[in-house]
Amino acid sequence: APPIYINSQVETLFGFPPADLLADGDYWMRRVVDGDREMLIDALASVRAGNGPMCVEYCLVRSDGETVWVRDTASIQDGLIHGYIVDITREKRLERELARERTTLDAFFNDASIGLAITDSDGRYLRINEWLANVNGRPVDEHIGATLAEVAPDVAAVVDPLRKQADERGLFDVVLARAGEQTHKLRSEE
């Protein structure tokens, strides 16, 4: 069924005059990129069949030719599909940038030629690289959620007193404490 109301902001956001969308029921669908069109058709069919609301993300070509990401949310009310569309292009761009940064960090962490680990405030491993796991004599997955004393008591017997001594003397200073993670930075005595 053709739309019966289109908010005028669709023209501001995407360059599509509401009158064109109202006059041509396929106008919007033709602007959805080929790879996403079938998914949107299926989601709309599911809403029409009464299977609950939809929330799908897909790419759309604006009137100026730029491809943007949108989140399309809709449900049936009083026999009509009501919905809204949000431009999420910036969000998707940030997701890609974050994924690239995460890949770089993962490569640095995993390929380091020294042992690296992140622990929570109780000293439980949140993350550890292969190099340090090998020093401790256990696989990486056996470290996660455990303390050094639980994973490698012989190593903890040597390291924990040194860590305690460094903490007492102020040689280690917490420089990052966020969401239960901590990172120590070695500093000189004052």
Coordinates of N, CA, C and O in Angstrom, one line a residue:
A1 N 0.8 -1.2 0.0 CA 0.0 0.0 0.0 C 0.9 1.2 0.0 O 1.9 1.3 0.7
P2 N 0.5 2.3 -0.7 CA 1.3 3.5 -0.8 C 1.2 4.2 0.6 O 0.2 4.1 1.3
P3 N 2.2 5.0 0.9 CA 2.2 5.8 2.1 C 1.1 6.8 2.1 O 0.7 7.3 1.1
I4 N 0.5 7.2 3.3 CA -0.5 8.2 3.4 C 0.0 9.5 4.0 O -0.6 10.5 3.9
Y5 N 1.2 9.4 4.7 CA 1.8 10.6 5.3 C 3.3 10.4 5.3 O 3.8 9.3 5.7
I6 N 4.0 11.4 4.9 CA 5.5 11.5 5.0 C 5.9 12.8 5.6 O 5.4 13.8 5.2
N7 N 6.6 12.7 6.7 CA 7.1 14.0 7.3 C 8.0 14.7 6.4 O 8.8 14.2 5.7
S8 N 7.9 16.0 6.5 CA 8.7 16.9 5.6 C 10.2 16.8 5.8 O 11.0 17.2 4.9
Q9 N 10.6 16.3 7.0 CA 12.0 16.2 7.3 C 12.8 15.2 6.3 O 14.0 15.2 6.2
V10 N 12.0 14.4 5.7 CA 12.6 13.4 4.8 C 13.3 14.2 3.6 O 14.4 13.7 3.2
E11 N 12.8 15.3 3.3 CA 13.5 16.1 2.3 C 14.8 16.8 2.8 O 15.8 16.8 2.1
T12 N 14.7 17.2 4.0 CA 15.9 17.8 4.7 C 17.0 16.8 4.8 O 18.2 17.1 4.5
L13 N 16.6 15.6 5.3 CA 17.6 14.6 5.5 C 18.1 13.9 4.3 O 19.3 13.6 4.2
F14 N 17.2 13.6 3.4 CA 17.6 12.7 2.2 C 17.4 13.4 0.8 O 17.7 12.8 -0.2
G15 N 16.8 14.5 0.8 CA 16.5 15.2 -0.4 C 15.3 14.7 -1.2 O 15.2 15.1 -2.4
F16 N 14.5 13.9 -0.6 CA 13.3 13.4 -1.3 C 12.1 14.2 -1.0 O 11.7 14.3 0.2
P17 N 11.5 14.9 -1.9 CA 10.2 15.6 -1.7 C 9.1 14.7 -1.2 O 8.9 13.6 -1.8
P18 N 8.5 15.0 -0.1 CA 7.4 14.1 0.4 C 6.3 13.8 -0.7 O 5.8 12.7 -0.7
A19 N 6.0 14.8 -1.5 CA 5.0 14.6 -2.6 C 5.5 13.5 -3.5 O 4.6 12.7 -3.9
D20 N 6.8 13.3 -3.8 CA 7.2 12.3 -4.7 C 7.1 10.9 -4.0 O 6.7 9.9 -4.7
L21 N 7.3 10.8 -2.7 CA 7.2 9.6 -2.0 C 5.7 9.2 -1.9 O 5.4 8.0 -2.0
L22 N 4.8 10.2 -1.7 CA 3.4 9.9 -1.6 C 2.8 9.4 -3.0 O 1.9 8.6 -3.0
A23 N 3.4 10.0 -4.1 CA 2.8 9.7 -5.4 C 3.3 8.4 -5.9 O 2.7 7.8 -6.8
D24 N 4.5 7.9 -5.5 CA 5.1 6.7 -6.0 C 5.4 5.7 -4.8 O 6.4 6.0 -4.1
G25 N 4.6 4.7 -4.6 CA 4.8 3.8 -3.5 C 6.2 3.1 -3.5 O 6.6 2.6 -2.5
D26 N 6.8 3.0 -4.7 CA 8.1 2.3 -4.8 C 9.3 3.3 -4.8 O 10.5 2.8 -4.9
Y27 N 9.1 4.6 -4.6 CA 10.1 5.6 -4.7 C 11.2 5.3 -3.7 O 12.4 5.3 -4.0
W28 N 10.9 5.1 -2.4 CA 11.8 4.8 -1.4 C 12.6 3.5 -1.6 O 13.8 3.5 -1.6
M29 N 11.9 2.5 -2.0 CA 12.5 1.2 -2.2 C 13.5 1.2 -3.3 O 14.5 0.5 -3.2
R30 N 13.3 2.0 -4.3 CA 14.3 2.1 -5.4 C 15.6 2.8 -5.0 O 16.6 2.6 -5.6
R31 N 15.5 3.5 -3.9 CA 16.7 4.2 -3.4 C 17.5 3.4 -2.4 O 18.6 3.7 -2.0
V32 N 16.9 2.2 -2.0 CA 17.6 1.3 -1.1 C 18.6 0.6 -1.9 O 18.3 0.1 -3.0
V33 N 19.9 0.4 -1.4 CA 20.9 -0.2 -2.2 C 20.5 -1.7 -2.5 O 19.8 -2.3 -1.7
D34 N 20.9 -2.2 -3.6 CA 20.5 -3.6 -4.1 C 20.8 -4.6 -3.0 O 19.9 -5.5 -2.8
G35 N 21.9 -4.6 -2.3 CA 22.2 -5.6 -1.3 C 21.3 -5.6 -0.1 O 21.3 -6.6 0.6
D36 N 20.6 -4.5 0.2 CA 19.8 -4.4 1.4 C 18.3 -4.4 1.1 O 17.5 -4.6 2.0
R37 N 17.9 -4.3 -0.2 CA 16.5 -4.2 -0.5 C 15.7 -5.4 -0.1 O 14.6 -5.3 0.5
E38 N 16.2 -6.6 -0.3 CA 15.5 -7.8 0.0 C 15.2 -7.9 1.5 O 14.2 -8.3 2.0
M39 N 16.3 -7.5 2.3 CA 16.1 -7.6 3.8 C 15.0 -6.6 4.2 O 14.2 -7.0 5.1
L40 N 14.9 -5.4 3.6 CA 13.9 -4.5 4.0 C 12.5 -5.0 3.6 O 11.6 -4.9 4.3
I41 N 12.4 -5.6 2.4 CA 11.2 -6.1 1.9 C 10.7 -7.2 2.9 O 9.5 -7.3 3.3
D42 N 11.6 -8.1 3.3 CA 11.2 -9.2 4.3 C 10.8 -8.6 5.6 O 9.9 -9.1 6.2
A43 N 11.5 -7.6 6.1 CA 11.2 -7.0 7.4 C 9.8 -6.4 7.3 O 9.0 -6.5 8.3
L44 N 9.5 -5.6 6.3 CA 8.2 -5.0 6.1 C 7.1 -6.1 6.0 O 6.0 -5.9 6.6
A45 N 7.3 -7.2 5.3 CA 6.4 -8.3 5.2 C 6.1 -8.9 6.6 O 4.9 -9.2 6.9
S46 N 7.1 -9.0 7.4 CA 7.0 -9.5 8.7 C 6.1 -8.6 9.6 O 5.2 -9.1 10.3
V47 N 6.3 -7.3 9.5 CA 5.5 -6.4 10.2 C 4.0 -6.5 9.8 O 3.1 -6.5 10.6
R48 N 3.8 -6.5 8.4 CA 2.5 -6.6 7.9 C 1.8 -7.9 8.3 O 0.6 -7.9 8.5
A49 N 2.5 -8.9 8.5 CA 2.0 -10.2 8.9 C 1.7 -10.3 10.4 O 1.2 -11.3 10.9
G50 N 2.0 -9.2 11.1 CA 1.7 -9.1 12.5 C 2.7 -9.8 13.4 O 2.4 -10.1 14.6
N51 N 3.9 -9.9 12.9 CA 5.0 -10.6 13.7 C 5.8 -9.6 14.6 O 6.9 -9.9 15.1
G52 N 5.2 -8.5 14.9 CA 5.8 -7.5 15.8 C 6.6 -6.4 15.1 O 6.6 -6.4 13.8
P53 N 7.1 -5.5 15.8 CA 7.8 -4.4 15.2 C 9.1 -4.8 14.5 O 9.6 -5.9 14.7
M54 N 9.6 -3.9 13.6 CA 10.9 -4.1 13.0 C 11.8 -3.0 13.3 O 11.4 -1.9 13.6
C55 N 13.1 -3.3 13.2 CA 14.1 -2.3 13.4 C 15.3 -2.9 12.5 O 15.9 -3.9 12.9
V56 N 15.5 -2.3 11.4 CA 16.5 -2.7 10.4 C 17.4 -1.6 10.0 O 17.0 -0.4 10.0
E57 N 18.6 -1.9 9.7 CA 19.6 -0.9 9.3 C 20.0 -1.3 7.8 O 20.2 -2.5 7.5
Y58 N 20.0 -0.3 7.0 CA 20.3 -0.5 5.6 C 20.9 0.8 5.0 O 20.8 1.8 5.6
C59 N 21.4 0.6 3.8 CA 22.0 1.8 3.0 C 21.0 2.3 2.0 O 20.2 1.5 1.4
L60 N 21.0 3.6 1.9 CA 20.1 4.3 1.0 C 20.8 5.3 0.2 O 21.8 5.9 0.7
V61 N 20.5 5.5 -1.0 CA 21.1 6.5 -1.9 C 20.3 7.8 -1.8 O 19.1 7.8 -2.3
R62 N 20.8 8.9 -1.3 CA 20.1 10.1 -1.2 C 20.0 10.7 -2.6 O 20.6 10.3 -3.5
S63 N 19.2 11.8 -2.7 CA 19.0 12.4 -4.0 C 20.2 13.0 -4.5 O 20.4 13.2 -5.8
D64 N 21.2 13.4 -3.7 CA 22.5 14.0 -4.2 C 23.5 12.9 -4.6 O 24.6 13.1 -4.9
G65 N 23.1 11.6 -4.5 CA 23.9 10.5 -4.9 C 24.7 9.9 -3.7 O 25.4 8.8 -3.9
E66 N 24.8 10.5 -2.6 CA 25.5 10.0 -1.5 C 24.8 8.8 -0.8 O 23.6 8.8 -0.6
T67 N 25.6 7.8 -0.5 CA 25.0 6.6 0.1 C 25.1 6.8 1.6 O 26.2 7.2 2.2
V68 N 24.0 6.7 2.3 CA 23.9 6.8 3.8 C 23.3 5.6 4.4 O 22.6 4.8 3.8
W69 N 23.7 5.4 5.7 CA 23.1 4.3 6.5 C 21.8 4.9 7.2 O 21.9 6.0 7.7
V70 N 20.8 4.1 7.3 CA 19.6 4.5 8.1 C 19.2 3.3 8.9 O 19.4 2.2 8.7
R71 N 18.5 3.7 10.0 CA 17.8 2.7 10.9 C 16.3 3.0 10.7 O 15.9 4.1 11.0
D72 N 15.6 2.0 10.3 CA 14.2 2.1 10.0 C 13.4 1.2 11.0 O 13.6 0.0 11.1
T73 N 12.6 1.9 11.8 CA 11.9 1.3 12.9 C 10.4 1.5 12.6 O 10.0 2.6 12.3
A74 N 9.6 0.4 12.7 CA 8.2 0.5 12.3 C 7.4 -0.6 13.1 O 7.9 -1.6 13.5
S75 N 6.1 -0.3 13.3 CA 5.2 -1.3 13.9 C 3.8 -1.0 13.3 O 3.6 0.1 12.7
I76 N 2.9 -1.9 13.6 CA 1.5 -1.7 13.1 C 0.7 -1.1 14.3 O 0.7 -1.6 15.4
Q77 N 0.0 0.0 14.0 CA -1.0 0.6 14.9 C -2.3 0.9 14.1 O -2.2 1.5 13.1
D78 N -3.4 0.4 14.7 CA -4.7 0.7 14.0 C -4.7 0.2 12.5 O -5.2 0.9 11.7
G79 N -4.0 -0.9 12.3 CA -4.0 -1.4 10.9 C -3.0 -0.7 9.9 O -2.9 -1.1 8.8
L80 N -2.3 0.3 10.4 CA -1.4 1.0 9.6 C 0.0 0.9 10.1 O 0.3 0.8 11.3
I81 N 1.0 0.9 9.2 CA 2.4 0.8 9.6 C 2.8 2.3 9.9 O 2.7 3.2 9.1
H82 N 3.3 2.4 11.2 CA 3.9 3.7 11.6 C 5.3 3.5 11.9 O 5.7 2.5 12.5
G83 N 6.1 4.4 11.5 CA 7.6 4.2 11.7 C 8.3 5.5 11.5 O 7.8 6.6 11.3
Y84 N 9.6 5.4 11.8 CA 10.5 6.5 11.6 C 11.9 6.0 11.2 O 12.2 4.8 11.4
I85 N 12.6 6.9 10.5 CA 13.9 6.6 9.9 C 14.9 7.6 10.5 O 14.6 8.8 10.5
V86 N 16.0 7.1 10.9 CA 17.1 7.9 11.4 C 18.4 7.7 10.6 O 18.7 6.5 10.3
D87 N 19.1 8.7 10.3 CA 20.3 8.7 9.6 C 21.4 8.3 10.6 O 21.6 9.0 11.6
I88 N 22.0 7.1 10.4 CA 23.0 6.6 11.3 C 24.4 6.5 10.7 O 25.3 5.7 11.1
T89 N 24.6 7.3 9.6 CA 25.8 7.2 8.9 C 27.0 7.5 9.8 O 28.0 6.8 9.7
R90 N 26.9 8.5 10.6 CA 28.0 8.9 11.5 C 28.3 7.7 12.5 O 29.5 7.4 12.7
E91 N 27.3 7.1 13.0 CA 27.4 6.0 13.9 C 28.2 4.9 13.3 O 29.1 4.3 13.8
K92 N 27.8 4.5 12.0 CA 28.4 3.5 11.3 C 29.9 3.8 11.0 O 30.8 2.9 11.0
R93 N 30.2 5.1 10.7 CA 31.5 5.5 10.4 C 32.4 5.3 11.7 O 33.5 4.8 11.6
L94 N 31.8 5.7 12.8 CA 32.5 5.5 14.1 C 32.7 4.1 14.4 O 33.8 3.7 14.9
E95 N 31.8 3.2 14.1 CA 31.9 1.8 14.3 C 33.1 1.2 13.5 O 33.9 0.4 14.0
R96 N 33.2 1.7 12.3 CA 34.3 1.2 11.4 C 35.6 1.7 12.0 O 36.6 0.9 12.0
E97 N 35.7 3.0 12.4 CA 36.9 3.5 12.9 C 37.3 2.7 14.2 O 38.5 2.4 14.4
L98 N 36.4 2.5 15.1 CA 36.6 1.7 16.3 C 37.1 0.3 16.0 O 38.0 -0.2 16.6
A99 N 36.5 -0.3 15.0 CA 36.9 -1.7 14.6 C 38.4 -1.6 14.1 O 39.2 -2.5 14.5
R100 N 38.7 -0.6 13.3 CA 40.1 -0.5 12.9 C 41.1 -0.3 14.0 O 42.2 -0.9 14.1
E101 N 40.7 0.6 15.0 CA 41.6 0.8 16.1 C 41.7 -0.4 17.0 O 42.8 -0.7 17.5
R102 N 40.6 -1.2 17.1 CA 40.6 -2.4 17.9 C 41.5 -3.4 17.3 O 42.3 -4.1 17.9
T103 N 41.5 -3.5 15.9 CA 42.4 -4.4 15.2 C 43.8 -4.1 15.4 O 44.7 -5.0 15.7
T104 N 44.1 -2.8 15.4 CA 45.5 -2.3 15.6 C 45.9 -2.7 17.1 O 47.0 -3.2 17.3
L105 N 45.1 -2.4 18.0 CA 45.4 -2.7 19.4 C 45.6 -4.2 19.6 O 46.5 -4.6 20.3
D106 N 44.7 -5.0 19.0 CA 44.8 -6.4 19.2 C 46.1 -6.9 18.6 O 46.8 -7.7 19.2
A107 N 46.5 -6.4 17.4 CA 47.8 -6.8 16.8 C 49.0 -6.4 17.7 O 49.9 -7.2 18.0
F108 N 48.9 -5.2 18.3 CA 50.0 -4.7 19.2 C 50.1 -5.6 20.4 O 51.1 -6.1 20.8
F109 N 48.9 -5.9 21.0 CA 48.8 -6.6 22.3 C 49.3 -8.1 22.0 O 50.1 -8.6 22.7
N110 N 48.7 -8.7 21.0 CA 49.0 -10.1 20.7 C 50.4 -10.4 20.2 O 50.9 -11.4 20.4
D111 N 50.9 -9.4 19.4 CA 52.2 -9.7 18.7 C 53.4 -9.1 19.5 O 54.5 -9.2 19.0
A112 N 53.1 -8.5 20.7 CA 54.2 -7.9 21.5 C 55.2 -9.0 21.9 O 54.8 -10.2 22.1
S113 N 56.5 -8.6 21.9 CA 57.5 -9.6 22.3 C 57.8 -9.5 23.8 O 58.8 -10.0 24.3
I114 N 56.9 -8.9 24.5 CA 56.9 -8.9 26.0 C 55.5 -9.4 26.5 O 54.6 -9.3 25.8
G115 N 55.5 -9.7 27.8 CA 54.2 -10.1 28.4 C 53.4 -8.9 28.7 O 53.8 -7.9 29.3
L116 N 52.1 -8.9 28.3 CA 51.2 -7.9 28.6 C 49.9 -8.5 29.2 O 49.4 -9.5 28.7
A117 N 49.3 -7.8 30.1 CA 48.1 -8.3 30.7 C 47.3 -7.1 31.3 O 47.9 -6.0 31.6
I118 N 46.0 -7.2 31.3 CA 45.1 -6.2 31.9 C 44.4 -7.0 33.0 O 43.8 -8.1 32.8
T119 N 44.4 -6.4 34.2 CA 43.7 -7.1 35.3 C 42.6 -6.1 35.9 O 42.7 -4.9 35.7
D120 N 41.7 -6.7 36.6 CA 40.7 -5.8 37.3 C 41.3 -5.4 38.7 O 42.4 -5.7 39.0
S121 N 40.5 -4.7 39.5 CA 41.0 -4.2 40.8 C 41.3 -5.3 41.7 O 42.0 -5.1 42.7
D122 N 40.8 -6.5 41.5 CA 41.1 -7.7 42.4 C 42.3 -8.5 41.8 O 42.6 -9.5 42.4
G123 N 42.9 -8.0 40.8 CA 44.0 -8.7 40.2 C 43.6 -9.9 39.3 O 44.5 -10.7 38.9
R124 N 42.4 -9.9 38.9 CA 41.9 -11.0 38.0 C 42.1 -10.6 36.5 O 41.8 -9.5 36.2
Y125 N 42.7 -11.5 35.8 CA 43.0 -11.2 34.4 C 41.7 -11.0 33.6 O 40.8 -11.7 33.6
L126 N 41.7 -9.8 32.9 CA 40.7 -9.5 31.9 C 41.2 -9.8 30.5 O 40.4 -10.2 29.6
R127 N 42.5 -9.7 30.3 CA 43.1 -9.9 29.0 C 44.6 -10.2 29.3 O 45.2 -9.6 30.2
I128 N 45.2 -11.1 28.5 CA 46.6 -11.5 28.6 C 47.1 -11.9 27.3 O 46.3 -12.6 26.5
N129 N 48.3 -11.6 26.9 CA 48.8 -12.0 25.6 C 49.5 -13.4 25.8 O 49.7 -13.9 26.9
E130 N 49.7 -14.0 24.6 CA 50.2 -15.4 24.6 C 51.6 -15.5 25.2 O 51.9 -16.4 25.9
W131 N 52.4 -14.4 25.0 CA 53.8 -14.4 25.6 C 53.7 -14.6 27.1 O 54.4 -15.4 27.6
L132 N 52.9 -13.8 27.8 CA 52.8 -13.9 29.2 C 52.2 -15.1 29.7 O 52.5 -15.7 30.7
A133 N 51.2 -15.6 28.9 CA 50.5 -16.8 29.3 C 51.5 -18.0 29.3 O 51.5 -18.9 30.1
N134 N 52.4 -18.0 28.3 CA 53.4 -19.0 28.2 C 54.4 -18.9 29.4 O 54.8 -20.0 29.9
V135 N 54.7 -17.7 29.8 CA 55.6 -17.6 31.0 C 54.9 -18.2 32.2 O 55.6 -18.9 33.0
N136 N 53.6 -18.0 32.3 CA 52.9 -18.6 33.4 C 52.6 -20.1 33.3 O 52.1 -20.7 34.2
G137 N 52.8 -20.6 32.1 CA 52.7 -22.0 31.8 C 51.2 -22.5 31.6 O 51.0 -23.7 31.8
R138 N 50.4 -21.6 31.3 CA 48.9 -21.9 31.1 C 48.4 -21.2 29.8 O 48.9 -20.2 29.5
P139 N 47.4 -21.8 29.1 CA 46.8 -21.1 28.0 C 46.1 -19.8 28.4 O 45.7 -19.7 29.5
V140 N 46.0 -18.9 27.4 CA 45.3 -17.6 27.6 C 44.0 -17.8 28.3 O 43.7 -17.1 29.3
D141 N 43.1 -18.7 27.8 CA 41.8 -18.8 28.3 C 41.7 -19.2 29.7 O 40.7 -18.9 30.4
E142 N 42.7 -19.9 30.3 CA 42.7 -20.3 31.7 C 43.1 -19.1 32.6 O 42.9 -19.2 33.8
H143 N 43.6 -18.1 32.0 CA 43.9 -16.9 32.8 C 42.7 -16.0 33.1 O 42.6 -15.4 34.2
I144 N 41.8 -15.9 32.1 CA 40.7 -15.0 32.2 C 39.8 -15.2 33.4 O 39.3 -16.3 33.6
G145 N 39.7 -14.2 34.2 CA 38.9 -14.3 35.5 C 39.6 -14.9 36.7 O 39.1 -14.9 37.8
A146 N 40.9 -15.3 36.4 CA 41.7 -15.8 37.5 C 42.8 -14.9 37.9 O 43.1 -14.0 37.2
T147 N 43.3 -15.0 39.1 CA 44.4 -14.2 39.6 C 45.7 -15.0 39.2 O 45.7 -16.2 38.9
L148 N 46.8 -14.3 39.3 CA 48.1 -14.9 39.0 C 48.4 -16.1 40.0 O 48.8 -17.1 39.6
A149 N 48.0 -15.9 41.3 CA 48.2 -16.9 42.3 C 47.4 -18.2 41.9 O 47.8 -19.3 42.2
E150 N 46.2 -18.0 41.3 CA 45.4 -19.2 40.9 C 45.9 -19.9 39.7 O 45.8 -21.1 39.6
V151 N 46.5 -19.1 38.8 CA 47.0 -19.7 37.5 C 48.4 -20.2 37.7 O 48.7 -21.3 37.2
A152 N 49.3 -19.5 38.3 CA 50.7 -19.8 38.4 C 51.2 -19.5 39.8 O 51.9 -18.4 39.9
P153 N 50.9 -20.3 40.8 CA 51.3 -20.0 42.1 C 52.8 -19.8 42.3 O 53.3 -18.9 43.1
D154 N 53.6 -20.5 41.6 CA 55.1 -20.4 41.7 C 55.5 -19.0 41.2 O 56.4 -18.4 41.7
V155 N 54.9 -18.6 40.1 CA 55.3 -17.2 39.5 C 54.8 -16.2 40.5 O 55.5 -15.2 40.8
A156 N 53.5 -16.3 41.0 CA 53.0 -15.4 41.9 C 53.8 -15.2 43.2 O 53.9 -14.1 43.8
A157 N 54.4 -16.3 43.6 CA 55.3 -16.3 44.8 C 56.5 -15.4 44.7 O 56.9 -14.7 45.6
V158 N 56.9 -15.2 43.4 CA 58.0 -14.3 43.1 C 57.5 -12.9 42.8 O 58.0 -11.9 43.4
V159 N 56.4 -12.8 42.0 CA 56.0 -11.5 41.5 C 55.2 -10.7 42.5 O 55.4 -9.5 42.7
D160 N 54.3 -11.4 43.3 CA 53.4 -10.7 44.2 C 54.1 -9.9 45.3 O 53.8 -8.7 45.6
P161 N 55.2 -10.4 45.9 CA 55.9 -9.6 46.9 C 56.6 -8.4 46.3 O 56.7 -7.3 46.9
L162 N 57.1 -8.6 45.0 CA 57.7 -7.4 44.4 C 56.7 -6.3 44.1 O 56.9 -5.2 44.2
R163 N 55.5 -6.8 43.6 CA 54.4 -5.9 43.3 C 54.0 -5.1 44.6 O 53.8 -3.9 44.6
K164 N 53.9 -5.9 45.7 CA 53.4 -5.3 47.0 C 54.5 -4.3 47.4 O 54.2 -3.2 47.9
Q165 N 55.7 -4.7 47.3 CA 56.8 -3.8 47.7 C 56.8 -2.5 46.9 O 57.0 -1.4 47.4
A166 N 56.6 -2.6 45.6 CA 56.6 -1.5 44.7 C 55.4 -0.6 45.0 O 55.5 0.6 45.0
D167 N 54.2 -1.2 45.3 CA 53.0 -0.4 45.7 C 53.3 0.4 47.0 O 52.9 1.5 47.1
E168 N 53.9 -0.3 48.0 CA 54.2 0.4 49.3 C 55.2 1.5 49.1 O 55.1 2.5 49.8
R169 N 56.1 1.4 48.2 CA 57.1 2.4 48.0 C 56.6 3.5 47.0 O 57.3 4.5 46.8
G170 N 55.5 3.3 46.4 CA 55.0 4.2 45.5 C 55.6 4.1 44.1 O 55.7 5.1 43.4
L171 N 56.2 3.0 43.8 CA 56.8 2.8 42.5 C 55.8 2.6 41.4 O 56.1 2.9 40.2
F172 N 54.7 2.1 41.8 CA 53.6 1.9 40.8 C 52.5 2.9 41.1 O 52.1 3.1 42.2
D173 N 52.0 3.6 40.1 CA 51.0 4.5 40.2 C 49.8 4.2 39.3 O 50.1 4.0 38.1
V174 N 48.6 4.1 39.7 CA 47.5 3.8 38.9 C 47.2 5.0 38.0 O 46.9 6.1 38.5
V175 N 47.4 4.8 36.7 CA 47.2 5.9 35.8 C 45.9 5.8 35.0 O 45.4 6.7 34.4
L176 N 45.2 4.6 35.1 CA 44.0 4.5 34.4 C 43.1 3.5 35.3 O 43.6 2.5 35.6
A177 N 42.0 4.0 35.6 CA 41.0 3.1 36.4 C 39.6 3.4 35.7 O 39.1 4.5 35.9
R178 N 39.1 2.4 35.0 CA 37.9 2.6 34.3 C 37.2 1.3 34.2 O 37.8 0.3 33.8
A179 N 35.9 1.2 34.6 CA 35.1 0.0 34.5 C 35.8 -1.2 35.1 O 35.8 -2.3 34.5
G180 N 36.5 -1.0 36.2 CA 37.1 -2.1 36.9 C 38.5 -2.5 36.4 O 39.1 -3.5 36.9
E181 N 39.0 -1.8 35.3 CA 40.3 -2.2 34.8 C 41.3 -1.2 35.4 O 41.0 -0.1 35.8
Q182 N 42.5 -1.7 35.6 CA 43.6 -0.8 36.0 C 44.9 -1.1 35.2 O 45.1 -2.2 34.8
T183 N 45.6 -0.1 35.0 CA 46.9 -0.1 34.4 C 47.9 0.6 35.3 O 47.6 1.6 35.8
H184 N 49.0 -0.1 35.5 CA 50.1 0.5 36.4 C 51.2 1.1 35.5 O 51.5 0.5 34.5
K185 N 51.7 2.2 35.9 CA 52.8 2.8 35.3 C 54.0 2.9 36.3 O 53.8 3.5 37.4
L186 N 55.1 2.4 35.9 CA 56.3 2.5 36.8 C 56.8 4.0 36.8 O 56.9 4.6 35.8
R187 N 57.0 4.5 38.0 CA 57.5 5.8 38.1 C 58.6 5.8 39.1 O 58.8 4.9 39.9
S188 N 59.5 6.8 39.1 CA 60.6 6.9 40.0 C 60.1 7.4 41.4 O 59.2 8.1 41.5
E189 N 60.9 7.0 42.4 CA 60.6 7.5 43.7 C 60.9 9.0 43.8 O 61.8 9.5 43.1
E190 N 60.1 9.7 44.6 CA 60.3 11.2 44.7 C 61.3 11.5 45.8 O 61.5 10.8 46.7

